[in-house]
mmCIF file of C-alpha atoms in Angstrom:
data_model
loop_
_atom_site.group_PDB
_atom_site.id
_atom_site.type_symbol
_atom_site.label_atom_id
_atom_site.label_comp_id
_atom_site.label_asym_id
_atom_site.label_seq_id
_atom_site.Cartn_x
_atom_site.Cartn_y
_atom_site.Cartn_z
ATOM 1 C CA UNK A 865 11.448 -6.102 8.933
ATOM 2 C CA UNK A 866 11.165 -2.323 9.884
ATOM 3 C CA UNK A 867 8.465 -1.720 12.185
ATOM 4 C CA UNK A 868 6.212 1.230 11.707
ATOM 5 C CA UNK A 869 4.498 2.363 14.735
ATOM 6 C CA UNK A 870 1.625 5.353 14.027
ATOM 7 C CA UNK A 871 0.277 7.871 16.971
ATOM 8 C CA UNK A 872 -2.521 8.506 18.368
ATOM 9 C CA UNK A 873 -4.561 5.502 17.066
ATOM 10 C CA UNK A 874 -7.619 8.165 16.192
ATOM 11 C CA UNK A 875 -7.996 11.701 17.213
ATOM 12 C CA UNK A 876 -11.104 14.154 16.319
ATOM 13 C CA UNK A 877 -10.347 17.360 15.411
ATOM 14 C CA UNK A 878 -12.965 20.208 14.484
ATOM 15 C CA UNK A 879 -13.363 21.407 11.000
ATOM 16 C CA UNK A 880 -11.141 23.919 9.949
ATOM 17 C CA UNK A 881 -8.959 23.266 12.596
ATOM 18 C CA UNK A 882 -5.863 21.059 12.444
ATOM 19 C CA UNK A 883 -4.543 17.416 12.505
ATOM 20 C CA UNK A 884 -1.478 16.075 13.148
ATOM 21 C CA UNK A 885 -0.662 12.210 12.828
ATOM 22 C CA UNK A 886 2.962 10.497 13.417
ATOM 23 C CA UNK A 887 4.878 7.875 12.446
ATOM 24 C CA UNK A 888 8.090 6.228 13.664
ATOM 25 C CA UNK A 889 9.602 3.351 12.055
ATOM 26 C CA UNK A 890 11.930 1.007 13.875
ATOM 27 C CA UNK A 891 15.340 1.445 11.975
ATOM 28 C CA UNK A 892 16.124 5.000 9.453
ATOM 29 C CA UNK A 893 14.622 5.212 6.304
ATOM 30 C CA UNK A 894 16.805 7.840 5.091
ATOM 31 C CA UNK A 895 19.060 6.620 2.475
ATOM 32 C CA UNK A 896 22.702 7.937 2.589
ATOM 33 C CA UNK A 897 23.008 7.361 -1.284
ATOM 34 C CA UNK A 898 19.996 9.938 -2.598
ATOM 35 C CA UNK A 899 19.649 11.732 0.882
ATOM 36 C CA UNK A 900 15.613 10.915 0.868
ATOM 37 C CA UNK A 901 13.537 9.181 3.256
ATOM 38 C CA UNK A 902 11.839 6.164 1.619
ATOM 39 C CA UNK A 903 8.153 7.163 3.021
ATOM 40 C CA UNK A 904 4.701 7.547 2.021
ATOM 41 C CA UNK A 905 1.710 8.518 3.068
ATOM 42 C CA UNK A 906 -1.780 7.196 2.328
ATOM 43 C CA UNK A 907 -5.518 7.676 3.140
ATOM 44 C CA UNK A 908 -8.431 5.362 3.135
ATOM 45 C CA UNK A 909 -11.927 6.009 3.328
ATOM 46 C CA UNK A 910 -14.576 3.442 3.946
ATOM 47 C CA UNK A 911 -14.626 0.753 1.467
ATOM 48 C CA UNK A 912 -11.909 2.254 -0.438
ATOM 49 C CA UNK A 913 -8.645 1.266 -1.416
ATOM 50 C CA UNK A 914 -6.108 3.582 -0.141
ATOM 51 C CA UNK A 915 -5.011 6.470 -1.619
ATOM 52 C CA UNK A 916 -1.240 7.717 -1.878
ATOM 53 C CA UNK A 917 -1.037 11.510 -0.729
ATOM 54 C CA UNK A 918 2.961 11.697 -0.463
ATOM 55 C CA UNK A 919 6.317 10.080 -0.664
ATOM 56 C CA UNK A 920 10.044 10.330 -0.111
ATOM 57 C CA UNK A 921 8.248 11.882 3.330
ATOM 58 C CA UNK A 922 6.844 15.179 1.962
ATOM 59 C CA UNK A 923 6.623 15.099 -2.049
ATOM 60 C CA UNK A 924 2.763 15.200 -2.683
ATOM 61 C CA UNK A 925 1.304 13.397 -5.081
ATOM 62 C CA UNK A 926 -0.206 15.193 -7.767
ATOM 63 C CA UNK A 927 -3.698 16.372 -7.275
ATOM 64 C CA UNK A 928 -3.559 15.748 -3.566
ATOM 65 C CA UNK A 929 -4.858 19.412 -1.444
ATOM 66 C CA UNK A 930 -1.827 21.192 -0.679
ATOM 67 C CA UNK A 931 -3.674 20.796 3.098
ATOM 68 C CA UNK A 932 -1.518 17.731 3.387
ATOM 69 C CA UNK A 933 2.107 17.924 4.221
ATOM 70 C CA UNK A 934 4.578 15.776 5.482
ATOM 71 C CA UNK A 935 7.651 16.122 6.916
ATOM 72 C CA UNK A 936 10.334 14.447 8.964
ATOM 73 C CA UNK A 937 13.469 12.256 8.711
ATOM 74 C CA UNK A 938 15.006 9.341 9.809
ATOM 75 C CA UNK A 939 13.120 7.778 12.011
ATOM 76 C CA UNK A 940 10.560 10.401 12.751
ATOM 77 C CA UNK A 941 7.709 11.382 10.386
ATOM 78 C CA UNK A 942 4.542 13.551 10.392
ATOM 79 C CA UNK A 943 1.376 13.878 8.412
ATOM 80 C CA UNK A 944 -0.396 17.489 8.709
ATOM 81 C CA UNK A 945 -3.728 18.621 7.457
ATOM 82 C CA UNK A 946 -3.802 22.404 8.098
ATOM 83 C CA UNK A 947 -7.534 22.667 7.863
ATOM 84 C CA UNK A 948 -9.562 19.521 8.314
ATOM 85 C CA UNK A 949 -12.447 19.410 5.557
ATOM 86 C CA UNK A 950 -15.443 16.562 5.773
ATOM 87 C CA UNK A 951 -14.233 14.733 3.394
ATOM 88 C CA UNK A 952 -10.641 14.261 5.196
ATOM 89 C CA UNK A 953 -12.260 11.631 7.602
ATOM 90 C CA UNK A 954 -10.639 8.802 6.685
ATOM 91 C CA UNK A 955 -7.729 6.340 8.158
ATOM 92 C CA UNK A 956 -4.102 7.438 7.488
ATOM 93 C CA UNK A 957 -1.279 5.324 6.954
ATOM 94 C CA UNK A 958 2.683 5.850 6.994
ATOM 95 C CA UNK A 959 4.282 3.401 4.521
ATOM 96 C CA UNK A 960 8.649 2.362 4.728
ATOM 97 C CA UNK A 961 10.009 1.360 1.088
ATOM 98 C CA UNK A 962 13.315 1.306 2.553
ATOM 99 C CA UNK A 963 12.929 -2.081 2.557
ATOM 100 C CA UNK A 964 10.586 -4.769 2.194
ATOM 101 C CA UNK A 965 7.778 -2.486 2.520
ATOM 102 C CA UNK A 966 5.515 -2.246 5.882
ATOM 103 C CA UNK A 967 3.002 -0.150 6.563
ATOM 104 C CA UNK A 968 2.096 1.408 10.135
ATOM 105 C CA UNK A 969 -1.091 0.436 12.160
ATOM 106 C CA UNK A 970 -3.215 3.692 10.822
ATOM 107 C CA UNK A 971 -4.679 6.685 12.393
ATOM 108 C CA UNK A 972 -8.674 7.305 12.379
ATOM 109 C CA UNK A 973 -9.337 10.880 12.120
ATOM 110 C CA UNK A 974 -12.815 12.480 12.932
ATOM 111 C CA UNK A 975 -14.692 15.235 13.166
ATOM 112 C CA UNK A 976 -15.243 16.808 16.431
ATOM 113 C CA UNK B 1086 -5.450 6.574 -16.874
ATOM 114 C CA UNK B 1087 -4.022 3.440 -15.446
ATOM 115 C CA UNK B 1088 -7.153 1.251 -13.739
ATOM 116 C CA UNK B 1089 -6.603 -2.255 -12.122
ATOM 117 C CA UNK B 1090 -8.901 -4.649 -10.958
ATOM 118 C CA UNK B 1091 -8.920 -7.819 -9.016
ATOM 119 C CA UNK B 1092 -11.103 -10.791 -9.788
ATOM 120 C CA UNK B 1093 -11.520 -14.107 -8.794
ATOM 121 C CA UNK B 1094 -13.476 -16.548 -5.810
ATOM 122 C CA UNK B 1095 -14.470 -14.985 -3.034
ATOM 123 C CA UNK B 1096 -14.969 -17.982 -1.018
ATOM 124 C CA UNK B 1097 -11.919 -20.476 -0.266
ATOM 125 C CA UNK B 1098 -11.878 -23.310 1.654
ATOM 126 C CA UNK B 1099 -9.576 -24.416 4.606
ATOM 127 C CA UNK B 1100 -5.957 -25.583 2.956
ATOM 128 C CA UNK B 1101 -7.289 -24.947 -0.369
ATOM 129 C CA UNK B 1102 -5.530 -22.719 -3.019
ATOM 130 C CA UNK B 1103 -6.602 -18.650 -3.231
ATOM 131 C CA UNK B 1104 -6.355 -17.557 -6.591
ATOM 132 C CA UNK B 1105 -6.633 -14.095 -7.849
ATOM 133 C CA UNK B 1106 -6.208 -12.050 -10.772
ATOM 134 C CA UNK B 1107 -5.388 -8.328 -11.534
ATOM 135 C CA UNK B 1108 -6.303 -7.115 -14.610
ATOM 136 C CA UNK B 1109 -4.356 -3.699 -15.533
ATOM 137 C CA UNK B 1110 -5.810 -1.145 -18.130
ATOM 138 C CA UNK B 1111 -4.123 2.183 -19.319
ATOM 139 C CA UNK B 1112 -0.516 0.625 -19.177
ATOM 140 C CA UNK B 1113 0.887 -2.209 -20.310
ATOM 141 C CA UNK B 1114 2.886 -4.192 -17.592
ATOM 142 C CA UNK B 1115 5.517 -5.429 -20.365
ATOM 143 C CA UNK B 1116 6.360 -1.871 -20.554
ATOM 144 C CA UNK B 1117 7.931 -1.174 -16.882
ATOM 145 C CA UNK B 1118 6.928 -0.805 -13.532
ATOM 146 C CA UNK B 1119 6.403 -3.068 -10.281
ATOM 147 C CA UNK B 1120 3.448 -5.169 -10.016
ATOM 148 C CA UNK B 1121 1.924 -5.963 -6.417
ATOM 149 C CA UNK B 1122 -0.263 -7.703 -3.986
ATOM 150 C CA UNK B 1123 -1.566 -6.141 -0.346
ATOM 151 C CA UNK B 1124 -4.155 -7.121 1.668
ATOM 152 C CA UNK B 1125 -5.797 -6.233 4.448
ATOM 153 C CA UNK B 1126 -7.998 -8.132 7.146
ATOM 154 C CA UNK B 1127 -10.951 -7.099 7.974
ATOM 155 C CA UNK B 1128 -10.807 -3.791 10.680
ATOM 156 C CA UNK B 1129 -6.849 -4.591 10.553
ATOM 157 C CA UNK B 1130 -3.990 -3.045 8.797
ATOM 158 C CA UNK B 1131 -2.148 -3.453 5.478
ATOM 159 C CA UNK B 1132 0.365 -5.798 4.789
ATOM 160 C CA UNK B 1133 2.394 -6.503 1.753
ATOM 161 C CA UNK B 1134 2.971 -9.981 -0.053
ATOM 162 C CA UNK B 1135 4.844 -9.364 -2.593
ATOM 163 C CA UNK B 1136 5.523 -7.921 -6.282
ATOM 164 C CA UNK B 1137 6.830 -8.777 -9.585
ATOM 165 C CA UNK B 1138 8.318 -6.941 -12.749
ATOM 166 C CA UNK B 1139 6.813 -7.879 -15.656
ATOM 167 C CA UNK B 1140 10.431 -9.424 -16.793
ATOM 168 C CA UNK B 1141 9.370 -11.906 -14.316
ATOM 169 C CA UNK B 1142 11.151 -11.578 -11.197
ATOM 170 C CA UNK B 1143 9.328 -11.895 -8.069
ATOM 171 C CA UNK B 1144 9.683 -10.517 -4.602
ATOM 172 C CA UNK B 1145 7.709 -11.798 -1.474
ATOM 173 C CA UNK B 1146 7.030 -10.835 1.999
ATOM 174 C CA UNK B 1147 9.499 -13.236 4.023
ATOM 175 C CA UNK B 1148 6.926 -14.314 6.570
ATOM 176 C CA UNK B 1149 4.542 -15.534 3.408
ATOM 177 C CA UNK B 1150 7.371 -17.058 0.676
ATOM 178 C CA UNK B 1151 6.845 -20.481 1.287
ATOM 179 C CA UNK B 1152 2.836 -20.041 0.209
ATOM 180 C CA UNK B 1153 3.021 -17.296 -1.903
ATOM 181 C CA UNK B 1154 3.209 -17.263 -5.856
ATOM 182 C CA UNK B 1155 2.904 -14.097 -8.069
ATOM 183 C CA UNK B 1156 3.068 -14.386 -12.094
ATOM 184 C CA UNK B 1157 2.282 -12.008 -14.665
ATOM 185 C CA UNK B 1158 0.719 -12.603 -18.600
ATOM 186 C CA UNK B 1159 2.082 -9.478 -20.230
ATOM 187 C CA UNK B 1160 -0.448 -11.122 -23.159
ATOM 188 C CA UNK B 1161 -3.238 -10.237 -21.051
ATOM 189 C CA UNK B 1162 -2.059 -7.584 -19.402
ATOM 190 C CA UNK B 1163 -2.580 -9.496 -16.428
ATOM 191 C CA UNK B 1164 -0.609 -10.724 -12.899
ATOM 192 C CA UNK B 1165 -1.872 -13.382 -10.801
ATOM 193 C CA UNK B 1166 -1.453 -14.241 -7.067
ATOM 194 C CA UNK B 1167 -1.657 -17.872 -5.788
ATOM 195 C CA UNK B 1168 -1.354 -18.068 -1.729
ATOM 196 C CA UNK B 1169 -1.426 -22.042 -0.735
ATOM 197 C CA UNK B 1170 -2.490 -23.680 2.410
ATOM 198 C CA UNK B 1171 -5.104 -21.025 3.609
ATOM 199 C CA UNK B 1172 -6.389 -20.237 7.155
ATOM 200 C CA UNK B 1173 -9.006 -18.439 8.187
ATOM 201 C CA UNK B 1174 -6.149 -16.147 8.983
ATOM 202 C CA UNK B 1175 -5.759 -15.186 5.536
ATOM 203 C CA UNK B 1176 -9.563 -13.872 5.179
ATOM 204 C CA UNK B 1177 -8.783 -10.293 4.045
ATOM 205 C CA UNK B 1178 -9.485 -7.665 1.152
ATOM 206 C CA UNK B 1179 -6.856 -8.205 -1.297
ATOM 207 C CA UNK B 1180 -5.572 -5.180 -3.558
ATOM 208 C CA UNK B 1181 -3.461 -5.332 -6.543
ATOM 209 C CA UNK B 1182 -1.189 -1.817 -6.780
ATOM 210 C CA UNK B 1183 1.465 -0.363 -8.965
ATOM 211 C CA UNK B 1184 5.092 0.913 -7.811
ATOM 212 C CA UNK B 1185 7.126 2.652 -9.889
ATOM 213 C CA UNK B 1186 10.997 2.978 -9.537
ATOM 214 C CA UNK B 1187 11.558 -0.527 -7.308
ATOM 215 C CA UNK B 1188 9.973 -3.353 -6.309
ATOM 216 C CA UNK B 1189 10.087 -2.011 -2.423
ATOM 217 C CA UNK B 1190 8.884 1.501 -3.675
ATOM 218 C CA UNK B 1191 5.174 3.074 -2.425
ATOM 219 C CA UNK B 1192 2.210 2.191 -4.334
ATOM 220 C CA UNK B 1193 0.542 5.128 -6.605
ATOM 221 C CA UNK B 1194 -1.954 3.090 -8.669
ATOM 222 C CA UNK B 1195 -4.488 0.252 -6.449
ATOM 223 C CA UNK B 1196 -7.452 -1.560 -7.677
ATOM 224 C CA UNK B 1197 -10.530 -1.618 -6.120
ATOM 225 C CA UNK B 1198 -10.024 -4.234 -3.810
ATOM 226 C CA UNK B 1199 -11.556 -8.042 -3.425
ATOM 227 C CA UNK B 1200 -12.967 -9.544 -0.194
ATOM 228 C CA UNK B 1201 -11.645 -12.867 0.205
ATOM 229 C CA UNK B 1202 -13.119 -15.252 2.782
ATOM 230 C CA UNK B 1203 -11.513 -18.613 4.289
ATOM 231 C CA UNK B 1204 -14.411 -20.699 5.598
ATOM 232 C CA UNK B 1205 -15.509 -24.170 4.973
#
């Protein structure tokens, strides 16, 4: 199985300012065949199911703020919000679909 | 708009049978798509147990195969997850999701979410 390993584990940032979480998986997740990184990122709030915000590492989902970017390759991946808002407190989760799909341990993110 | 939503006991017992259903609305799962099962413990993580297509073939997280069961009733728009032998271990919130394009793919579509608890 790839592992996924998120960083920091939680991090508070103050509103407006911003947030940056990562993710590194154990193996690539770039596929030589379509040249795309089989990624995805999610959020969860409280008693939520989580949400997806991107895939193949930085294609938003639709309706998702265009706050939230992600970029990266290979083995290396990041999650930005520009601007942290209330209502982005939530956990954050990096996702492979490379293979059998894993998830990463999640990042908290808070207000400062 | 595509809705799912999980159903069934919230309570198992020790080496007993959990059961679930997801019930998918907006879609129907004959037509396409990857259907799947995540759960999560309690304060923990996510982990995947597996998916199926609604022509019937399954796919399973390795480390759960030899408990895990997922069918689908494309009459009732329905899949099902059976996970055998349970441990308190396997007290978690279980999701039902979508994936489109492959049965390893990210999930765009997740039901509410049921709390499942193992206790006797």
């Amino acid at each position: 199985d790839i592992v996924m390993t998120q960083s920091p584990d939680s991090l508070a940032v103050s509103l407006g300012e911003g947030a940056t979480i990562n993710c590194k998986s154990s193996q690539s997740v770039l596929h030589s065949s379509n040249n795309r990184n089989y990624l995805a990122w999610y959020q969860q709030k409280p008693g939520q199911p989580p949400k997806l915000l991107a895939y193949w590492a930085s294609t938003r989902e639709s309706g998702v703020p265009d706050r939230f970017s992600g970029s990266g390759s290979g083995t290396d991946f990041t999650l930005t919000i520009s601007s942290l808002q209330a209502e982005d407190v939530a956990i954050y989760y990096c996702q492979q679909y490379y293979s059998a799909p894993t998830f990463g341990g999640g990042t908290k993110v808070e207000i400062k | 708009q595509v809705q799912l939503q999980e159903s069934g006991p919230g309570l198992v017992k020790p080496s007993e049978t959990l059961s679930l259903t997801c019930t998918v609305s907006g879609y129907a799962i004959s037509s396409g798509y990857y259907w799947g099962w995540i759960r999560q413990p309690p304060g923990k993580g996510l982990e995947w147990i597996g998916s199926i297509y609604h022509t019937g073939s399954t796919y399973y997280n390795t480390s759960l195969k030899s408990r895990v069961s997922i069918s689908a009733d494309t009459s009732k728009n329905q899949f099902s997850l059976k996970l055998s032998s349970v441990t308190a271990a396997d007290t978690a919130v279980y999701y039902c999701a979508r994936s489109p394009y492959y049965w390893n793919c990210y999930f765009d579509y997740w039901g509410q979410g049921t709390l499942v608890t193992v206790s006797s």
